[in-house]
XYZ file of C-alpha atoms in Angstrom:
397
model
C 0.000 0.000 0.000
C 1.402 2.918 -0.813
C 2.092 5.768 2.201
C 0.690 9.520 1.420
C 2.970 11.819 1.262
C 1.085 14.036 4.133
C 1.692 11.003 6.302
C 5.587 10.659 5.102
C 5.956 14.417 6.077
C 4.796 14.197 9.254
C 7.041 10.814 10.085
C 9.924 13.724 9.292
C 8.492 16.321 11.574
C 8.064 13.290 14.272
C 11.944 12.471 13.691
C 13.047 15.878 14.521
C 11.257 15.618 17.494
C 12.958 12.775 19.048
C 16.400 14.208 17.597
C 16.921 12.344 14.479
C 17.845 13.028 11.626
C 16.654 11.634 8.802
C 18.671 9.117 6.550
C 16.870 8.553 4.011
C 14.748 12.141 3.039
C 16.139 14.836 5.227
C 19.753 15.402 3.431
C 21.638 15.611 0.361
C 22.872 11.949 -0.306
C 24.584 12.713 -3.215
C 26.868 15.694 -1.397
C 27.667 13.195 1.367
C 28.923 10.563 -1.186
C 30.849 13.075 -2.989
C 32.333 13.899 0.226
C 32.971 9.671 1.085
C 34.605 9.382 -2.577
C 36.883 12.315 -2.282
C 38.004 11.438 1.393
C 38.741 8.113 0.271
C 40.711 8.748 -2.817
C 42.425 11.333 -0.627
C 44.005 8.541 1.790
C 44.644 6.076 -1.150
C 46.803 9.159 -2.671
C 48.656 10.481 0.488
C 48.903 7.126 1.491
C 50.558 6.320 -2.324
C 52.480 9.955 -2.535
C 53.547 9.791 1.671
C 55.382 6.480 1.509
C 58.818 7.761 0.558
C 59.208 10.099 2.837
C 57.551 8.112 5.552
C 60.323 5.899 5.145
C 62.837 8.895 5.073
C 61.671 10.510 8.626
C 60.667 7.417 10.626
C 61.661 4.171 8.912
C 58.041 3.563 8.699
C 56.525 4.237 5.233
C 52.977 3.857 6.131
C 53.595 6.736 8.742
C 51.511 9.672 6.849
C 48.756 6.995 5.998
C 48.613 6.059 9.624
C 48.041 9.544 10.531
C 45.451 9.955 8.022
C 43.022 6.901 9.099
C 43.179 8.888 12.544
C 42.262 12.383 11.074
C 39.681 10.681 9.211
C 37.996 9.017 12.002
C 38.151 12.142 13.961
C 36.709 13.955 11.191
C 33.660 11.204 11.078
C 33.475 12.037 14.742
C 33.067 15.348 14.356
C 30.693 15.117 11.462
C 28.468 13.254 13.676
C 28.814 16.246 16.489
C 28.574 19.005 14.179
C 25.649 17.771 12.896
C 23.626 18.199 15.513
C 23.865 21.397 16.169
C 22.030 23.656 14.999
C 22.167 26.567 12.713
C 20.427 29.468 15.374
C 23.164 28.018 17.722
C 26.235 28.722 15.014
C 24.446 32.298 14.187
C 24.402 33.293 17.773
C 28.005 32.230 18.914
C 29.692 33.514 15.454
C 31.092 36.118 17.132
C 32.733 34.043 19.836
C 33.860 31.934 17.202
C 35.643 34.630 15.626
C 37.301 35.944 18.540
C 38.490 32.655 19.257
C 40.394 32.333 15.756
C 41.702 35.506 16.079
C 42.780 34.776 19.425
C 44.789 31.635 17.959
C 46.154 33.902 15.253
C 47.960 36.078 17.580
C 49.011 33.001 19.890
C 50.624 31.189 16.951
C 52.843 34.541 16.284
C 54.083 34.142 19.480
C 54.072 30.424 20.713
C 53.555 28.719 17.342
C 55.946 25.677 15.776
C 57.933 26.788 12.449
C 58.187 24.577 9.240
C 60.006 25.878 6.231
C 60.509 29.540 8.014
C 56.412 29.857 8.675
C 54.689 29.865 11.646
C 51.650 28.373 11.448
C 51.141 25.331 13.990
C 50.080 25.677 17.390
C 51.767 22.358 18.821
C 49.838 20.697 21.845
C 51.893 17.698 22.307
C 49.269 15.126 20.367
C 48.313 17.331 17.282
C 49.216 20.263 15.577
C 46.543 22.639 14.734
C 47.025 25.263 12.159
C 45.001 28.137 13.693
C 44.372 29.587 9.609
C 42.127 27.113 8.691
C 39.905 27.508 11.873
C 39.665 31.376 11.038
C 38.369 30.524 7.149
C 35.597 28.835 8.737
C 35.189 30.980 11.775
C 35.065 34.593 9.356
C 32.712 32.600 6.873
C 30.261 32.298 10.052
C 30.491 36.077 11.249
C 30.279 37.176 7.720
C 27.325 35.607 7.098
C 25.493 36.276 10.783
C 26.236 39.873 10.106
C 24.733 39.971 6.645
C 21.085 38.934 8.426
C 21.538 41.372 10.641
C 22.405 44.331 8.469
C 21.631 43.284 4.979
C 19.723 46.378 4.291
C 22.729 48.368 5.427
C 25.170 46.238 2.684
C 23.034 47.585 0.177
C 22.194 50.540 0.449
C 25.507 52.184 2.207
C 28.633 52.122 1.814
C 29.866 52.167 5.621
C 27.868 48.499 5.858
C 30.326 46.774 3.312
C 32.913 48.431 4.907
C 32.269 46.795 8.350
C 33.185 43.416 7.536
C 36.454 44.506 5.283
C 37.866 45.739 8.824
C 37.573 42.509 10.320
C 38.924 41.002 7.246
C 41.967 43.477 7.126
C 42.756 42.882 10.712
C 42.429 39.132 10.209
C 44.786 39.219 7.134
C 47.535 41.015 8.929
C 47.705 38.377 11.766
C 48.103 35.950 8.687
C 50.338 37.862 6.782
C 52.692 38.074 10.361
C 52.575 34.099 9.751
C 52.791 34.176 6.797
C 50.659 32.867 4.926
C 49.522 34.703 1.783
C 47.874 31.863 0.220
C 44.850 31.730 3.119
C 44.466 35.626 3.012
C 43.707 35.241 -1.029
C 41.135 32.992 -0.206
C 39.251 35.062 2.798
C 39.439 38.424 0.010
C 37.646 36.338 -2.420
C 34.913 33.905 -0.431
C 34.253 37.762 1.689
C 34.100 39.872 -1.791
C 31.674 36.966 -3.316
C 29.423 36.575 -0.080
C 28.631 40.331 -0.253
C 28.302 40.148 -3.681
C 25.915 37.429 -3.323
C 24.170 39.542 -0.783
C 23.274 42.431 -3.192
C 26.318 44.920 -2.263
C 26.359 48.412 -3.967
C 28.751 47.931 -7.381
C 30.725 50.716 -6.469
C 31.848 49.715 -3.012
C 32.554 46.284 -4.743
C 34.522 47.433 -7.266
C 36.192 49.613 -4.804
C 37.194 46.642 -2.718
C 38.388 44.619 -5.493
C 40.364 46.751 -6.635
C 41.971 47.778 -3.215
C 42.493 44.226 -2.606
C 44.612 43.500 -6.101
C 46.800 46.075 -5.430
C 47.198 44.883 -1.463
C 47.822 41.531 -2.809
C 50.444 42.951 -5.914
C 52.298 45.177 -2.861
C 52.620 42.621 -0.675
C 53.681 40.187 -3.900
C 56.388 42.927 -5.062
C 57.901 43.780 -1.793
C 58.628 40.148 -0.827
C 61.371 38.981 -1.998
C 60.129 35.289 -2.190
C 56.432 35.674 -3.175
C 58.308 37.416 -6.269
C 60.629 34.760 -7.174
C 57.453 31.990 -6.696
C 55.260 34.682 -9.325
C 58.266 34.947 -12.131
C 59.498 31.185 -11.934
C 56.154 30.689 -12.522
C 56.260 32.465 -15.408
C 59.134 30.410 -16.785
C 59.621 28.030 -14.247
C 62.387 26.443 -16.704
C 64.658 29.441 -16.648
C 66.407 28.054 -13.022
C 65.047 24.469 -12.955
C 67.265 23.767 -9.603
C 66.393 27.031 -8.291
C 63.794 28.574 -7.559
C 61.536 26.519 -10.556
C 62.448 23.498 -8.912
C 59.266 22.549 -7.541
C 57.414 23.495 -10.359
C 59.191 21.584 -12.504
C 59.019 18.281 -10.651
C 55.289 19.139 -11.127
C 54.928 19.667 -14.589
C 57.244 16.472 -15.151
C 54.407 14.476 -12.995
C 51.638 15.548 -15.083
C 53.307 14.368 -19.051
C 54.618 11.173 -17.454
C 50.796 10.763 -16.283
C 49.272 10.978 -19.806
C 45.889 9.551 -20.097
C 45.609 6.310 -18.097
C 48.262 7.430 -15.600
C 51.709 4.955 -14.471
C 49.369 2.859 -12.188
C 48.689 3.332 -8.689
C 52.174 3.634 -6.622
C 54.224 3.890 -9.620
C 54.968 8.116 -9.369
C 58.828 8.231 -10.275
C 58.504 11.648 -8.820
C 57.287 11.145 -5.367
C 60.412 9.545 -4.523
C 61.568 12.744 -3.391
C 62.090 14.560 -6.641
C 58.893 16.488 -5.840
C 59.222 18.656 -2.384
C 55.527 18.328 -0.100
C 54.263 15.748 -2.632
C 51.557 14.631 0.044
C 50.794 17.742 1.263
C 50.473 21.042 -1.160
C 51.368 18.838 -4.455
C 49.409 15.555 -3.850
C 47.106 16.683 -7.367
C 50.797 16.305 -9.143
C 51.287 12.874 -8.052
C 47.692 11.672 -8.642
C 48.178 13.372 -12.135
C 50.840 10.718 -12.800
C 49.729 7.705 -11.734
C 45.984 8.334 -12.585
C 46.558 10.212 -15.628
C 44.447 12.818 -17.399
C 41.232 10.126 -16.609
C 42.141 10.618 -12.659
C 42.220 14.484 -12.666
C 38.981 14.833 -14.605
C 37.310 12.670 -12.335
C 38.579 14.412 -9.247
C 38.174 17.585 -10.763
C 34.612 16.518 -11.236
C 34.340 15.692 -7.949
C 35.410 18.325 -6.009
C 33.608 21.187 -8.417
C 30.332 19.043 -7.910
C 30.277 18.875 -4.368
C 30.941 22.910 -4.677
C 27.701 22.942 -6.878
C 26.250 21.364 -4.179
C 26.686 23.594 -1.672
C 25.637 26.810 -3.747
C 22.166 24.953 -4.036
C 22.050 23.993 -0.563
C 22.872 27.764 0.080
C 19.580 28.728 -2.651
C 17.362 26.680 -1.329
C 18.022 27.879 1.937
C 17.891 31.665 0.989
C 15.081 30.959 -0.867
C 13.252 29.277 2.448
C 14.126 32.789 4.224
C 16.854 30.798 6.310
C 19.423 33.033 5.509
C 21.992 32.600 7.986
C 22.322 29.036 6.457
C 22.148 30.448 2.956
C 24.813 32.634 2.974
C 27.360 29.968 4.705
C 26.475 27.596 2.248
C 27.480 29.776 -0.535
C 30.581 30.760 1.429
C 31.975 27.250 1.666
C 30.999 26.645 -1.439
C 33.057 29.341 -3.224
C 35.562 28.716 -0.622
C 36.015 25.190 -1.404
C 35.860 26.296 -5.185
C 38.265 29.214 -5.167
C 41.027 26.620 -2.923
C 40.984 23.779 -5.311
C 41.481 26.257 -8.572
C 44.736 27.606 -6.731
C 45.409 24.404 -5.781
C 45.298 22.627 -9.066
C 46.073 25.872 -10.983
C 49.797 26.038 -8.996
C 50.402 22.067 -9.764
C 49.717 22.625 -13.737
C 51.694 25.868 -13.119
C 48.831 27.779 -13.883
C 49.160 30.227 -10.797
C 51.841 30.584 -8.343
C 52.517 28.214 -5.234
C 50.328 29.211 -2.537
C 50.941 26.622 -0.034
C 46.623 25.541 -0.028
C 45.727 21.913 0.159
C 43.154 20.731 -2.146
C 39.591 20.386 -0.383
C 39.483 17.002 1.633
C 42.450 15.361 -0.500
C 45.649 16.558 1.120
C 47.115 15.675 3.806
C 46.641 17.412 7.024
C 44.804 17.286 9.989
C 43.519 20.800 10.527
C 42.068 21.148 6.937
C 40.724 17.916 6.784
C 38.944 18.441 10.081
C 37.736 21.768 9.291
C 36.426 20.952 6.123
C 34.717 17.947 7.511
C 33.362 20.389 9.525
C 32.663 22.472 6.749
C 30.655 19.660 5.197
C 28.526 18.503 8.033
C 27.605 22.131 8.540
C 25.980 21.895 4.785
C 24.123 18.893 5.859
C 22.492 20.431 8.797
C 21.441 23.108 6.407
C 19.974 21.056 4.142
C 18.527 19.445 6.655
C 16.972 22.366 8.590
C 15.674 23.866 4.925
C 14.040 20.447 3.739
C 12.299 20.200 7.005
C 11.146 23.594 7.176
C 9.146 23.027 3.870
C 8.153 19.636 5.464
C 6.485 21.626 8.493
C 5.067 24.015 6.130
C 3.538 21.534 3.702
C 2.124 19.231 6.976
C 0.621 22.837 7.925
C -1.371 23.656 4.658
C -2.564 19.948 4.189
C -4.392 19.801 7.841
C-alpha cells in the first residue's frame, strides 16, 4: 500500500522531534557521497604519494597513511557532532567563534611551531593545529550572521560593506605576520563573493576589489620570495634547480601521467624529486599515476560537491533561512576558489600558494575543518528540507 505523502511528512516532523535526523529524506545523499569518494581517494593518494618520505623521517613508510586513518575518524566524529547542532546556535556564537580564531592567530605569532621559516602550527603535544584554517571557517560564520543582521545596510551604504572589510583586514595582517599569503587570497575572495551574493552596492565592490589586487600585488612585489614563486612561474624552466624546482618536478608528474596514468604507486617523482608531494602537491602525483582520466574525475568531484553547496545555500535563501544560505554559498566558493589555486599552482597555472586541495591533502587541521565544513551543509539542508516539510504538513491539515 502505498504511504501519502502528508503522512511521510509528518514521520519527518516526528523524527526531529525525538532528535533524528533523517537518513533517508532529510539530506543531500549525493553531497555526502561526494564527500565519502573524495576522502577516500584522498588517503589512497597520500597514502601512495607519503610512503617515501615516511620511510625517510621514521623508517616507517605507512607513517603519513597512519596519521590519516586517525584524522579521518576524527573527522567522522566530528561530522556526527557538528551535525547536531544547529544553525540558530552557530548564528548566535559567530562572534565568539571569531574571537576565538583571532585569538589563535595572535598566539601562533608568538608560541607557534615553524616549518620551512612559517609559523603556522600551534603544537599541543598530540596534534598540531594550524590556527588559519579555523579562522576561514570561523570569518565565513560572522560574515554571514552579520549579513542577516544588516543586509539592508550592505546595500544601500557604503559604511555596511565596509564593516566586515575591517575585520577582514585585521584578520589578514595576523596571517600575513605568519605568513601565509595563500589563506588571506582565499578570505578576500569567499568575503568579496558573499557580499556580492548579498546584493552589495557595485561601487563599493569594485572599490574593494580593486583595493584588494593592489594589497595583494604590494605585498607580492615587496617580498622577496612571493616574487621569485610569481616569475618562476612564469618560466619556471629558466632556473630548474632554483627557484623553478618545484614546479618543474610538477609539470614532469603531469606528461609522465598521460591519459591512463603509471598505475597506482608507480609516481617516479614522489620519490623525493617532488618537495611536499603529500601535502600542497598531492594533485601532481595523482596526475601521474591516474593520468588525465584521474584528474577529470577528481576535478569533477570536487567542483560538484561545490555545486552542491551553492544549491544547498539557494534553497536555503530561498526558504528565508538566511543565515544558512549565505554559509552555504561561502563554503561553497571557498572550497571552489582553494581547489582552482590548488590545481592551478600544480599545472603551473598560478603561483605556489601553499593551499591543500579540499578534503584530498594531507593534514589534519584542513581535513577536520572541512569535515566540519561539510557537516555544517548537511544540517542546512537538513533544517531547509524540514522547514518546507512543516510548512507543507501545515497547509494539508
Amino acid at each position: 500500500m502505498t504511504i501519502p505523502g502528508a503522512l511521510r511528512i509528518k514521520n519527518w516532523v516526528i523524527g526531529e522531534k525525538n532528535g533524528v535526523i533523517s537518513g533517508t529524506t532529510l539530506y543531500d545523499r549525493t553531497l555526502v557521497w561526494l564527500a565519502f569518494g573524495l576522502a577516500a581517494i584522498g588517503f589512497i593518494m597520500v597514502t601512495s604519494a607519503s610512503m617515501p618520505v615516511g620511510q625517510k623521517l621514521t623508517d616507517d613508510p605507512f607513517y603519513f597513511a597512519k596519521r590519516d586513518v586517525v584524522y579521518l575518524v576524527i573527522a567522522f566524529l566530528l561530522v556526527l557532532g557538528v551535525m547536531r547542532i544547529s544553525m540558530a546556535t552557530w548564528e548566535k556564537y559567530s562572534f565568539t567563534l571569531l574571537m576565538i580564531a583571532l585569538a589563535m592567530l595572535a598566539v601562533v605569532l608568538v608560541a607557534g611551531s615553524s616549518v620551512n621559516g612559517a609559523s603556522r602550527w600551534i603544537d599541543i603535544g598530540i596534534v598540531k593545529i594550524q590556527p588559519a584554517e579555523i579562522s576561514k571557517f570561523a570569518l565565513f560564520c560572522y560574515v554571514s550572521s552579520y549579513l542577516v543582521r544588516k543586509s539592508d545596510e550592505v546595500r544601500t551604504k557604503f559604511f555596511g560593506f565596509v564593516k566586515p572589510m575591517c575585520i577582514l583586514i585585521f584578520m589578514a595582517l595576523l596571517l600575513l605576520l605568519q605568513p601565509d599569503l595563500g589563506t588571506v587570497v582565499v578570505l578576500v575572495v569567499t568575503t568579496l563573493g558573499l557580499l556580492f551574493l548579498a546584493g552589495a552596492r557595485l561601487a563599493p565592490f569594485i572599490i574593494g576589489i580593486a583595493a584588494c589586487g593592489v594589497g595583494v600585488l604590494a605585498l607580492i612585489i615587496f617580498e622577496p620570495y612571493r616574487l621569485r614563486r610569481v616569475t618562476s612561474f612564469l618560466n619556471p624552466w629558466d632556473d630548474p634547480f632554483g627557484s623553478g624546482y618545484q614546479l618543474t618536478q610538477s609539470l614532469m608528474a603531469f606528461g609522465r601521467g598521460e591519459l591512463l596514468g603509471q598505475g597506482l604507486g608507480n609516481s617516479v617523482q614522489k620519490l623525493e624529486y617532488l618537495p611536499e608531494a603529500h601535502t600542497d602537491f598531492i594533485f601532481s602525483v595523482l596526475a601521474e599515476e591516474l593520468g588525465y582520466v584521474g584528474v577529470v574525475l577528481v576535478l569533477l568531484m570536487v567542483f560538484m560537491l561545490a555545486f552542491r553547496a551553492m544549491m544547498v545555500g539557494r534553497r536555503a535563501l530561498l526558504s528565508n533561512q538566511l543565515f544558512g544560505g549565505y554559509l552555504a554559498c561561502s563554503i561553497g566558493i571557498w572550497f571552489t576558489f582553494q581547489a582552482l589555486v590548488n590545481v592551478g599552482a600544480a599545472a603551473g597555472m598560478l603561483p605556489t600558494k601553499g593551499l591543500t586541495l579540499p578534503l584530498i591533502s594531507y593534514g589534519g587541521s584542513s581535513l577536520l575543518v572541512m569535515s566540519a565544513a561539510i557537516a555544517v551543509l548537511l544540517r542546512i539542508d537538513y533544517e531547509t528540507r524540514l522547514e518546507k516539510a512543516q510548512a507543507f504538513v501545515r497547509s494539508s491539515k
